[in-house]
């Protein structure tokens, strides 16, 4: 790395972990010594100055993995591996926020009930701080605004109005740079289903770690993170779909944490990391969270009804009540004694029963019903408390940059160049498609069945060209085959794109890449599969129907089919990008199948389409496919055929020009238009995936 790296001495590490054990009031103070890195701010700029070499400080002596022990000798006696540094340094950063408010537009339902305001306030004057090496819990009843606050602080909100001051190590938060030094573990554990655990981490690391980090260092860091979150034994497991295949819920939670951790962030947000887990699984996940905190990172978790063991694994608590107001922000203390003392000091609050869960008791005694019974407002009580004043002082102190510090700065928005982003995205898409046999085999089998069916129905009709009826039958065979396979391609690609788009929303919000490299990679991944599909389809149909075996005609037949299948595939991808889900996309796409059919020029030849509708013929992609197939096979045939109602026998070349309106010399423009439709649908997919966001938060 060629950067100065300041490691933590053993004495400092013991002192830090001693602080964690005591959990006394000084936790609220900003230490004066700059050597106490996990409790203080690094006097650095996030990039090039003083950095901290990460230390693993996890202790596994406790069966639940939730205890912390600072004595290395004791660890050795217990058979626990000694703490070791990780390969990549990072800068510990604190986050402070003062008087944060968040509003959304008033829902129409509430307007209808007579609410006069135009905006609904979800967060009210929220003030606090998150610091390195401190595990903070965001708690509150449902609707209190826990996830809302975390989304606002992490910059994940896609709408609404935010007020207040949010700072990173004393500097105003800039979302583009903040995304580079932060991680966000979503509750839903969204991952690409067809890649392995290790590949998921490699993909995240190669896109999010700086270009200056070598490939070997990235791979070493991935292995260390897998060890940190205890995923070594699952590194080759396919991730799978939640609740259907692949990893269990608890394993997916750990993978979510690992995917963010390989980005080497300084600040990590976790949305309910233990939700939906049993006690054992929750303990495993919390051990992973604790290991992450003990590397010196700033970690914030929303948590809902935790057990005693999980609750006491946290260092500090920010408790909110319904309406988005803070009613406690401070340390938990050993056995949660700090928060118990705070609430028991309020007149009328009942004492906690022996061995009762402090988290449950805390929510019960601070409920709305308790406020009504006590005739008080816990938010106002907190604002008038000494604890609130200490927090305000801490926030004020953290809002001032340390002497000599510089604001976070990155030369580019993304860690990797556009070419690097494209290569990584293509690498993942390639594995995703290769490991999707249900998708590829379905369309391949359908194409094979369609080719054999058409070949047997229209067996050797290519040699029968005595009448216009024979010609119409051959043209119908070509038209029907392309339409059947094209529609199948369109409908089968939609669920694949919809699943990957959900992953795309998470990865783009994390600042991994821009939309264009992602879209190009997904579109390019389709090309080899469509090429194979077109190859065997063209050979089977061309041979069984007995078209004329010349290189030029076979090439044009292959060319028209390839780009027709490809634009149908890209059309399916485009419909997903402009609709909220693949069910709506299927309905939207089907609405145009009838128009494609009607204006293809087969059922109603172009000369017979009314003038006020002929414009749609020219923008119908299937019409150009039929144009290309007919002209390429029969545009130069001088054989004569019988036509009902005509005394003379015209040539096939004259007939297709007169009846269908096809110019035999127009094959070049037809080819260009087919390529153009493919490019247009691809462009629309890329543009819509970039500009439209259906994941509203």
Short mmCIF file of C-alpha atoms in Angstrom, two decimals, residues 152-638:
data_model
loop_
_atom_site.label_atom_id
_atom_site.label_comp_id
_atom_site.label_asym_id
_atom_site.label_seq_id
_atom_site.Cartn_x
_atom_site.Cartn_y
_atom_site.Cartn_z
CA UNK A 152 -31.68 9.13 6.46
CA UNK A 153 -28.22 8.96 8.03
CA UNK A 154 -26.99 6.42 5.47
CA UNK A 155 -28.38 8.44 2.55
CA UNK A 156 -30.65 5.63 1.39
CA UNK A 157 -33.90 7.63 1.26
CA UNK A 158 -35.25 8.10 -2.27
CA UNK A 159 -37.88 10.71 -1.34
CA UNK A 160 -39.02 13.03 1.41
CA UNK A 161 -37.46 16.12 2.96
CA UNK A 162 -34.45 16.03 5.29
CA UNK A 163 -33.43 18.81 7.67
CA UNK A 164 -30.59 18.96 10.16
CA UNK A 165 -26.82 18.71 10.33
CA UNK A 166 -25.07 15.38 9.63
CA UNK A 167 -21.28 15.27 9.89
CA UNK A 168 -18.54 12.71 9.37
CA UNK A 169 -15.57 13.35 11.66
CA UNK A 170 -16.60 16.99 11.87
CA UNK A 171 -17.09 17.58 8.15
CA UNK A 172 -20.50 17.94 6.46
CA UNK A 173 -21.63 14.60 5.01
CA UNK A 174 -21.37 14.28 1.24
CA UNK A 175 -23.28 11.24 0.00
CA UNK A 176 -20.98 10.40 -2.90
CA UNK A 177 -17.90 10.21 -0.70
CA UNK A 178 -19.84 8.75 2.23
CA UNK A 179 -20.95 5.78 0.10
CA UNK A 180 -17.27 4.94 -0.40
CA UNK A 181 -16.49 4.63 3.32
CA UNK A 182 -19.77 3.17 4.59
CA UNK A 183 -21.66 -0.10 4.36
CA UNK A 184 -25.37 -0.84 4.69
CA UNK A 185 -26.65 -4.32 5.55
CA UNK A 186 -30.29 -4.48 4.49
CA UNK A 187 -32.81 -6.55 6.38
CA UNK A 188 -33.84 -8.53 3.29
CA UNK A 189 -30.35 -9.96 2.56
CA UNK A 190 -30.43 -9.33 -1.19
CA UNK A 191 -27.79 -11.21 -3.19
CA UNK A 192 -27.36 -12.66 -6.66
CA UNK A 193 -28.64 -16.22 -6.26
CA UNK A 194 -26.38 -18.03 -8.75
CA UNK A 195 -22.93 -17.13 -7.39
CA UNK A 196 -21.03 -18.68 -4.49
CA UNK A 197 -20.33 -17.06 -1.14
CA UNK A 198 -16.68 -16.43 -2.02
CA UNK A 199 -17.56 -15.06 -5.47
CA UNK A 200 -20.03 -12.63 -3.86
CA UNK A 201 -17.26 -11.29 -1.65
CA UNK A 202 -14.70 -11.14 -4.48
CA UNK A 203 -17.19 -9.24 -6.62
CA UNK A 204 -17.85 -6.68 -3.87
CA UNK A 205 -14.16 -6.32 -3.03
CA UNK A 206 -13.00 -5.81 -6.60
CA UNK A 207 -15.63 -3.14 -7.23
CA UNK A 208 -15.37 -1.25 -3.95
CA UNK A 209 -11.76 -1.39 -2.83
CA UNK A 210 -9.45 1.29 -4.26
CA UNK A 211 -7.61 0.69 -7.52
CA UNK A 212 -4.32 1.04 -5.65
CA UNK A 213 -4.99 -2.20 -3.74
CA UNK A 214 -3.43 -5.11 -5.61
CA UNK A 215 -5.38 -8.19 -6.69
CA UNK A 216 -3.43 -10.34 -4.22
CA UNK A 217 -4.26 -8.02 -1.32
CA UNK A 218 -7.93 -8.02 -2.30
CA UNK A 219 -8.05 -11.81 -2.36
CA UNK A 220 -6.25 -12.01 0.99
CA UNK A 221 -8.68 -9.50 2.47
CA UNK A 222 -11.65 -11.51 1.17
CA UNK A 223 -10.29 -14.62 2.90
CA UNK A 224 -9.77 -12.68 6.14
CA UNK A 225 -13.31 -11.32 6.08
CA UNK A 226 -14.67 -14.83 5.47
CA UNK A 227 -12.75 -15.96 8.52
CA UNK A 228 -14.01 -12.97 10.54
CA UNK A 229 -17.67 -13.74 9.81
CA UNK A 230 -17.11 -17.52 9.99
CA UNK A 231 -18.05 -18.35 6.41
CA UNK A 232 -14.94 -20.39 5.56
CA UNK A 233 -16.81 -23.68 5.51
CA UNK A 234 -19.45 -22.22 3.15
CA UNK A 235 -17.19 -20.40 0.70
CA UNK A 236 -18.14 -22.64 -2.26
CA UNK A 237 -21.87 -22.79 -1.46
CA UNK A 238 -24.29 -21.26 -3.96
CA UNK A 239 -26.17 -18.35 -2.35
CA UNK A 240 -29.59 -19.35 -3.75
CA UNK A 241 -32.98 -17.75 -3.31
CA UNK A 242 -34.25 -16.86 0.21
CA UNK A 243 -36.31 -19.64 1.73
CA UNK A 244 -36.07 -21.79 -1.41
CA UNK A 245 -32.50 -22.86 -2.15
CA UNK A 246 -28.99 -22.21 -0.94
CA UNK A 247 -28.03 -20.56 2.32
CA UNK A 248 -30.12 -20.46 5.47
CA UNK A 249 -31.44 -17.15 6.79
CA UNK A 250 -28.69 -16.90 9.38
CA UNK A 251 -25.98 -17.68 6.81
CA UNK A 252 -27.41 -15.06 4.46
CA UNK A 253 -27.25 -12.50 7.28
CA UNK A 254 -23.57 -13.22 7.76
CA UNK A 255 -22.99 -13.01 4.00
CA UNK A 256 -24.73 -9.61 3.95
CA UNK A 257 -22.35 -8.38 6.65
CA UNK A 258 -19.34 -9.86 4.83
CA UNK A 259 -20.28 -8.28 1.48
CA UNK A 260 -20.21 -4.87 3.15
CA UNK A 261 -17.13 -5.63 5.22
CA UNK A 262 -14.96 -6.50 2.20
CA UNK A 263 -15.45 -2.89 1.07
CA UNK A 264 -13.33 -2.01 4.13
CA UNK A 265 -15.85 0.58 5.40
CA UNK A 266 -15.34 2.77 8.43
CA UNK A 267 -19.07 2.97 9.25
CA UNK A 268 -21.55 0.09 8.89
CA UNK A 269 -25.34 0.26 9.25
CA UNK A 270 -27.30 -2.94 9.89
CA UNK A 271 -31.08 -3.12 9.63
CA UNK A 272 -32.37 -5.71 12.12
CA UNK A 273 -29.57 -8.26 11.67
CA UNK A 274 -31.27 -10.79 13.97
CA UNK A 275 -34.86 -10.54 12.68
CA UNK A 276 -36.45 -13.88 11.79
CA UNK A 277 -33.72 -15.90 13.51
CA UNK A 278 -33.94 -18.35 16.39
CA UNK A 279 -31.81 -17.81 19.51
CA UNK A 280 -28.82 -19.84 18.30
CA UNK A 281 -28.75 -18.27 14.84
CA UNK A 282 -29.16 -14.80 16.31
CA UNK A 283 -26.22 -15.44 18.65
CA UNK A 284 -24.05 -16.50 15.69
CA UNK A 285 -24.95 -13.35 13.76
CA UNK A 286 -24.33 -11.12 16.79
CA UNK A 287 -20.93 -12.73 17.27
CA UNK A 288 -20.18 -11.69 13.68
CA UNK A 289 -21.41 -8.17 14.43
CA UNK A 290 -19.30 -8.04 17.58
CA UNK A 291 -16.22 -9.23 15.68
CA UNK A 292 -16.83 -6.42 13.19
CA UNK A 293 -17.08 -3.78 15.91
CA UNK A 294 -13.94 -5.06 17.58
CA UNK A 295 -11.92 -4.25 14.46
CA UNK A 296 -12.49 -0.60 15.41
CA UNK A 297 -15.34 0.19 13.02
CA UNK A 298 -18.42 2.26 13.77
CA UNK A 299 -21.43 -0.10 13.72
CA UNK A 300 -25.09 0.85 14.15
CA UNK A 301 -27.91 -1.71 14.27
CA UNK A 302 -31.65 -1.40 14.42
CA UNK A 303 -32.92 -4.16 16.67
CA UNK A 304 -36.40 -5.42 17.54
CA UNK A 305 -37.21 -7.24 20.78
CA UNK A 306 -33.75 -8.73 21.43
CA UNK A 307 -33.00 -11.40 24.00
CA UNK A 308 -30.99 -10.46 27.10
CA UNK A 309 -27.73 -11.85 25.66
CA UNK A 310 -28.12 -10.00 22.38
CA UNK A 311 -29.20 -6.75 24.02
CA UNK A 312 -26.21 -6.71 26.35
CA UNK A 313 -23.82 -7.28 23.47
CA UNK A 314 -24.43 -3.63 22.57
CA UNK A 315 -22.41 -0.78 24.02
CA UNK A 316 -24.82 2.12 23.57
CA UNK A 317 -28.50 2.62 22.87
CA UNK A 318 -30.55 5.21 21.03
CA UNK A 319 -34.17 4.62 22.03
CA UNK A 320 -37.03 6.22 20.10
CA UNK A 321 -40.75 6.48 20.66
CA UNK A 322 -43.55 6.63 18.12
CA UNK A 323 -43.37 9.91 16.25
CA UNK A 324 -39.63 9.81 15.69
CA UNK A 325 -38.49 11.33 19.01
CA UNK A 326 -35.51 10.24 21.11
CA UNK A 327 -36.24 9.20 24.70
CA UNK A 328 -32.80 7.83 25.62
CA UNK A 329 -29.34 8.04 24.08
CA UNK A 330 -26.38 6.78 26.03
CA UNK A 331 -24.48 3.75 27.36
CA UNK A 332 -26.15 0.53 28.44
CA UNK A 333 -23.68 -0.28 31.21
CA UNK A 334 -22.83 -3.72 32.57
CA UNK A 335 -26.02 -5.79 32.80
CA UNK A 336 -27.83 -2.76 31.32
CA UNK A 337 -27.60 -0.96 34.65
CA UNK A 338 -27.24 2.49 33.10
CA UNK A 339 -30.53 2.44 31.25
CA UNK A 340 -32.29 0.70 34.14
CA UNK A 341 -31.11 3.42 36.51
CA UNK A 342 -32.24 6.12 34.06
CA UNK A 343 -35.82 4.88 33.79
CA UNK A 344 -36.18 3.77 37.42
CA UNK A 345 -35.26 7.33 38.43
CA UNK A 346 -38.45 8.58 36.74
CA UNK A 347 -41.22 8.88 39.36
CA UNK A 348 -43.92 6.26 38.87
CA UNK A 349 -41.89 3.87 36.69
CA UNK A 350 -42.01 0.35 38.20
CA UNK A 351 -38.76 -1.41 39.14
CA UNK A 352 -37.51 -4.14 36.86
CA UNK A 353 -38.22 -7.67 38.10
CA UNK A 354 -35.21 -9.93 38.81
CA UNK A 355 -33.86 -11.70 35.67
CA UNK A 356 -36.36 -9.84 33.48
CA UNK A 357 -35.21 -8.82 30.00
CA UNK A 358 -34.15 -5.15 30.24
CA UNK A 359 -35.00 -4.55 26.57
CA UNK A 360 -38.58 -5.74 27.04
CA UNK A 361 -38.94 -3.87 30.33
CA UNK A 362 -37.57 -0.68 28.79
CA UNK A 363 -40.12 -0.77 25.94
CA UNK A 364 -42.96 -1.54 28.34
CA UNK A 365 -42.25 1.27 30.80
CA UNK A 366 -41.73 3.83 28.00
CA UNK A 367 -44.85 2.95 26.00
CA UNK A 368 -47.59 5.42 25.09
CA UNK A 369 -49.82 3.76 27.66
CA UNK A 370 -47.17 4.43 30.33
CA UNK A 371 -46.95 8.08 29.23
CA UNK A 372 -50.72 8.42 29.59
CA UNK A 373 -50.66 6.76 33.02
CA UNK A 374 -47.77 8.90 34.26
CA UNK A 375 -49.07 12.04 32.52
CA UNK A 376 -45.65 12.80 31.08
CA UNK A 377 -43.72 12.89 27.83
CA UNK A 378 -40.56 10.76 27.90
CA UNK A 379 -39.08 12.78 25.02
CA UNK A 380 -39.45 16.01 27.00
CA UNK A 381 -38.04 14.31 30.09
CA UNK A 382 -34.98 13.25 28.09
CA UNK A 383 -34.51 16.75 26.64
CA UNK A 384 -34.40 18.19 30.15
CA UNK A 385 -31.99 15.55 31.46
CA UNK A 386 -28.26 15.86 32.14
CA UNK A 387 -27.72 12.94 29.75
CA UNK A 388 -29.14 14.97 26.87
CA UNK A 389 -26.88 17.90 27.71
CA UNK A 390 -23.83 15.61 27.71
CA UNK A 391 -24.89 14.20 24.34
CA UNK A 392 -25.31 17.70 22.93
CA UNK A 393 -21.81 18.56 24.14
CA UNK A 394 -20.43 15.39 22.56
CA UNK A 395 -22.17 16.13 19.26
CA UNK A 396 -20.85 19.69 19.35
CA UNK A 397 -17.35 18.40 19.97
CA UNK A 398 -17.57 15.79 17.20
CA UNK A 399 -18.97 18.41 14.81
CA UNK A 400 -15.62 20.18 14.84
CA UNK A 401 -12.88 18.58 12.73
CA UNK A 402 -9.75 17.61 14.68
CA UNK A 403 -6.76 19.93 14.15
CA UNK A 404 -5.03 19.26 10.84
CA UNK A 405 -7.77 16.97 9.57
CA UNK A 406 -8.97 17.08 5.98
CA UNK A 407 -12.36 16.26 4.57
CA UNK A 408 -12.93 12.98 2.76
CA UNK A 409 -11.92 13.27 -0.87
CA UNK A 410 -11.93 10.82 -3.75
CA UNK A 411 -10.78 11.67 -7.26
CA UNK A 412 -13.67 9.75 -8.81
CA UNK A 413 -17.18 8.78 -7.77
CA UNK A 414 -16.47 5.06 -8.05
CA UNK A 415 -13.50 3.01 -6.89
CA UNK A 416 -13.04 1.43 -10.30
CA UNK A 417 -12.99 2.84 -13.81
CA UNK A 418 -15.95 2.21 -16.13
CA UNK A 419 -13.96 -0.56 -17.81
CA UNK A 420 -13.17 -2.14 -14.44
CA UNK A 421 -16.83 -1.94 -13.43
CA UNK A 422 -17.86 -3.54 -16.72
CA UNK A 423 -15.37 -6.42 -16.32
CA UNK A 424 -16.54 -7.20 -12.79
CA UNK A 425 -20.22 -7.00 -13.73
CA UNK A 426 -19.66 -9.20 -16.77
CA UNK A 427 -17.77 -11.71 -14.65
CA UNK A 428 -20.71 -12.05 -12.26
CA UNK A 429 -23.31 -12.09 -15.03
CA UNK A 430 -21.39 -14.81 -16.82
CA UNK A 431 -21.51 -17.07 -13.75
CA UNK A 432 -25.13 -16.15 -13.12
CA UNK A 433 -26.17 -17.24 -16.63
CA UNK A 434 -23.93 -20.30 -16.64
CA UNK A 435 -25.49 -21.51 -13.39
CA UNK A 436 -29.08 -20.86 -14.50
CA UNK A 437 -29.89 -24.14 -16.29
CA UNK A 438 -33.60 -23.76 -15.56
CA UNK A 439 -33.58 -20.53 -17.60
CA UNK A 440 -31.26 -21.58 -20.41
CA UNK A 441 -32.53 -25.14 -20.82
CA UNK A 442 -36.15 -24.02 -20.91
CA UNK A 443 -35.60 -21.63 -23.79
CA UNK A 444 -33.22 -24.06 -25.55
CA UNK A 445 -35.72 -26.92 -25.26
CA UNK A 446 -38.57 -24.71 -26.44
CA UNK A 447 -36.50 -23.52 -29.41
CA UNK A 448 -35.56 -27.10 -30.31
CA UNK A 449 -39.18 -28.26 -30.05
CA UNK A 450 -40.34 -25.29 -32.10
CA UNK A 451 -37.72 -25.93 -34.79
CA UNK A 452 -38.60 -29.65 -35.03
CA UNK A 453 -42.32 -28.95 -35.06
CA UNK A 454 -42.02 -26.39 -37.84
CA UNK A 455 -39.60 -28.61 -39.75
CA UNK A 456 -41.98 -31.56 -39.72
CA UNK A 457 -45.10 -29.49 -40.47
CA UNK A 458 -43.45 -27.65 -43.37
CA UNK A 459 -41.29 -30.58 -44.50
CA UNK A 460 -39.51 -29.66 -47.74
CA UNK A 461 -42.05 -27.00 -48.66
CA UNK A 462 -39.14 -24.80 -49.73
CA UNK A 463 -38.93 -26.81 -52.96
CA UNK A 464 -42.67 -26.43 -53.70
CA UNK A 465 -43.12 -23.07 -55.36
CA UNK A 466 -45.84 -23.64 -57.95
CA UNK A 467 -48.44 -21.21 -56.63
CA UNK A 468 -48.86 -18.15 -54.41
CA UNK A 469 -50.46 -20.43 -51.82
CA UNK A 470 -47.22 -22.41 -51.52
CA UNK A 471 -45.30 -19.18 -51.14
CA UNK A 472 -47.66 -17.87 -48.46
CA UNK A 473 -47.34 -21.14 -46.53
CA UNK A 474 -43.52 -20.93 -46.57
CA UNK A 475 -43.58 -17.30 -45.47
CA UNK A 476 -46.04 -18.20 -42.70
CA UNK A 477 -43.65 -20.90 -41.48
CA UNK A 478 -40.77 -18.43 -41.23
CA UNK A 479 -42.92 -15.78 -39.59
CA UNK A 480 -44.51 -18.10 -37.02
CA UNK A 481 -41.22 -19.68 -35.99
CA UNK A 482 -39.54 -16.34 -35.25
CA UNK A 483 -42.58 -15.04 -33.38
CA UNK A 484 -42.91 -18.17 -31.22
CA UNK A 485 -39.25 -18.27 -30.22
CA UNK A 486 -39.03 -14.50 -29.85
CA UNK A 487 -41.99 -14.28 -27.48
CA UNK A 488 -40.56 -17.19 -25.47
CA UNK A 489 -37.22 -15.39 -25.18
CA UNK A 490 -39.00 -12.23 -24.04
CA UNK A 491 -41.07 -13.94 -21.36
CA UNK A 492 -38.30 -16.18 -19.93
CA UNK A 493 -35.76 -13.38 -19.50
CA UNK A 494 -38.09 -11.20 -17.44
CA UNK A 495 -37.84 -13.05 -14.09
CA UNK A 496 -34.04 -13.24 -14.39
CA UNK A 497 -33.73 -9.49 -14.98
CA UNK A 498 -36.23 -8.73 -12.19
CA UNK A 499 -34.20 -10.69 -9.61
CA UNK A 500 -30.93 -9.10 -10.70
CA UNK A 501 -32.50 -5.63 -10.69
CA UNK A 502 -33.26 -5.97 -6.97
CA UNK A 503 -29.58 -6.74 -6.41
CA UNK A 504 -28.68 -3.83 -8.69
CA UNK A 505 -30.60 -1.37 -6.49
CA UNK A 506 -28.58 -2.44 -3.44
CA UNK A 507 -25.24 -2.42 -5.24
CA UNK A 508 -25.81 0.93 -6.92
CA UNK A 509 -26.83 2.51 -3.59
CA UNK A 510 -23.56 1.19 -2.17
CA UNK A 511 -21.65 3.06 -4.87
CA UNK A 512 -20.25 -0.09 -6.48
CA UNK A 513 -20.80 0.95 -10.10
CA UNK A 514 -22.81 3.15 -12.43
CA UNK A 515 -25.80 1.84 -14.36
CA UNK A 516 -24.21 1.72 -17.82
CA UNK A 517 -21.47 -0.89 -17.16
CA UNK A 518 -24.02 -3.05 -15.35
CA UNK A 519 -26.55 -2.84 -18.19
CA UNK A 520 -23.91 -3.52 -20.85
CA UNK A 521 -22.67 -6.56 -18.94
CA UNK A 522 -26.14 -8.04 -18.59
CA UNK A 523 -26.93 -7.44 -22.25
CA UNK A 524 -23.61 -8.89 -23.43
CA UNK A 525 -24.09 -11.98 -21.26
CA UNK A 526 -27.16 -12.85 -23.35
CA UNK A 527 -25.32 -12.76 -26.70
CA UNK A 528 -23.50 -16.15 -26.62
CA UNK A 529 -26.63 -17.96 -25.47
CA UNK A 530 -28.77 -16.38 -28.18
CA UNK A 531 -25.99 -17.20 -30.68
CA UNK A 532 -26.08 -20.90 -29.75
CA UNK A 533 -29.89 -20.84 -29.82
CA UNK A 534 -29.94 -19.27 -33.29
CA UNK A 535 -27.30 -21.65 -34.66
CA UNK A 536 -29.10 -24.93 -34.06
CA UNK A 537 -32.51 -23.41 -34.77
CA UNK A 538 -31.33 -22.09 -38.15
CA UNK A 539 -29.67 -25.37 -39.14
CA UNK A 540 -32.71 -27.48 -38.25
CA UNK A 541 -35.32 -25.24 -39.86
CA UNK A 542 -33.26 -24.42 -42.95
CA UNK A 543 -32.50 -28.08 -43.63
CA UNK A 544 -35.97 -29.50 -42.93
CA UNK A 545 -37.88 -26.81 -44.84
CA UNK A 546 -35.36 -27.17 -47.71
CA UNK A 547 -34.52 -23.59 -48.47
CA UNK A 548 -31.99 -22.99 -51.19
CA UNK A 549 -28.50 -23.98 -49.97
CA UNK A 550 -26.39 -20.97 -50.86
CA UNK A 551 -23.98 -19.26 -48.45
CA UNK A 552 -25.53 -15.82 -48.88
CA UNK A 553 -29.12 -16.99 -48.28
CA UNK A 554 -28.15 -19.12 -45.28
CA UNK A 555 -26.18 -16.21 -43.79
CA UNK A 556 -29.07 -13.81 -44.21
CA UNK A 557 -31.50 -16.33 -42.70
CA UNK A 558 -29.12 -16.74 -39.73
CA UNK A 559 -28.56 -12.96 -39.42
CA UNK A 560 -32.26 -12.07 -39.42
CA UNK A 561 -33.11 -14.81 -36.90
CA UNK A 562 -30.21 -13.90 -34.59
CA UNK A 563 -31.08 -10.23 -34.33
CA UNK A 564 -34.79 -11.02 -34.10
CA UNK A 565 -34.24 -13.36 -31.15
CA UNK A 566 -31.87 -10.82 -29.61
CA UNK A 567 -34.21 -7.83 -29.92
CA UNK A 568 -37.04 -9.90 -28.44
CA UNK A 569 -34.74 -10.73 -25.49
CA UNK A 570 -33.75 -7.08 -25.05
CA UNK A 571 -37.40 -6.09 -25.42
CA UNK A 572 -38.20 -8.35 -22.45
CA UNK A 573 -35.36 -6.77 -20.46
CA UNK A 574 -36.62 -3.30 -21.36
CA UNK A 575 -40.17 -4.09 -20.19
CA UNK A 576 -38.79 -5.08 -16.77
CA UNK A 577 -36.75 -1.87 -16.52
CA UNK A 578 -39.84 0.34 -17.06
CA UNK A 579 -42.22 -1.58 -14.77
CA UNK A 580 -42.15 -2.28 -11.01
CA UNK A 581 -41.97 -6.10 -11.29
CA UNK A 582 -41.85 -8.89 -13.85
CA UNK A 583 -45.57 -9.66 -13.53
CA UNK A 584 -46.44 -6.16 -14.73
CA UNK A 585 -43.66 -6.45 -17.32
CA UNK A 586 -45.26 -9.61 -18.72
CA UNK A 587 -48.61 -7.86 -19.09
CA UNK A 588 -46.99 -4.82 -20.68
CA UNK A 589 -45.02 -6.96 -23.15
CA UNK A 590 -48.07 -9.06 -24.05
CA UNK A 591 -50.02 -5.92 -24.93
CA UNK A 592 -47.63 -5.34 -27.84
CA UNK A 593 -47.51 -8.96 -29.05
CA UNK A 594 -50.90 -8.50 -30.73
CA UNK A 595 -49.73 -5.29 -32.41
CA UNK A 596 -46.52 -6.99 -33.55
CA UNK A 597 -48.66 -9.76 -34.99
CA UNK A 598 -51.18 -7.51 -36.69
CA UNK A 599 -48.71 -5.13 -38.29
CA UNK A 600 -46.07 -7.70 -39.22
CA UNK A 601 -47.02 -7.45 -42.89
CA UNK A 602 -47.93 -11.13 -43.12
CA UNK A 603 -51.64 -11.12 -42.27
CA UNK A 604 -52.19 -7.69 -43.80
CA UNK A 605 -49.56 -6.87 -46.47
CA UNK A 606 -48.25 -3.32 -46.29
CA UNK A 607 -49.97 -2.09 -49.51
CA UNK A 608 -53.33 -3.03 -47.92
CA UNK A 609 -52.79 -1.33 -44.55
CA UNK A 610 -54.79 1.93 -44.29
CA UNK A 611 -52.63 5.01 -44.74
CA UNK A 612 -53.42 6.31 -41.26
CA UNK A 613 -52.02 3.07 -39.75
CA UNK A 614 -49.11 2.36 -42.07
CA UNK A 615 -46.78 4.39 -39.81
CA UNK A 616 -46.97 1.64 -37.20
CA UNK A 617 -45.90 -0.91 -39.78
CA UNK A 618 -42.58 0.94 -40.16
CA UNK A 619 -41.91 0.94 -36.41
CA UNK A 620 -42.97 -2.68 -35.88
CA UNK A 621 -39.80 -4.79 -35.39
CA UNK A 622 -41.50 -8.03 -36.49
CA UNK A 623 -42.44 -6.39 -39.83
CA UNK A 624 -38.73 -5.88 -40.56
CA UNK A 625 -38.00 -9.46 -39.57
CA UNK A 626 -40.60 -10.77 -42.04
CA UNK A 627 -39.27 -8.32 -44.65
CA UNK A 628 -35.75 -9.67 -44.21
CA UNK A 629 -36.76 -13.34 -44.26
CA UNK A 630 -38.85 -13.05 -47.44
CA UNK A 631 -36.46 -10.83 -49.39
CA UNK A 632 -33.38 -12.84 -48.43
CA UNK A 633 -34.94 -16.12 -49.61
CA UNK A 634 -37.11 -15.07 -52.56
CA UNK A 635 -36.04 -11.57 -53.59
CA UNK A 636 -34.01 -12.90 -56.52
CA UNK A 637 -36.10 -15.92 -57.56
CA UNK A 638 -37.26 -15.65 -61.18
#
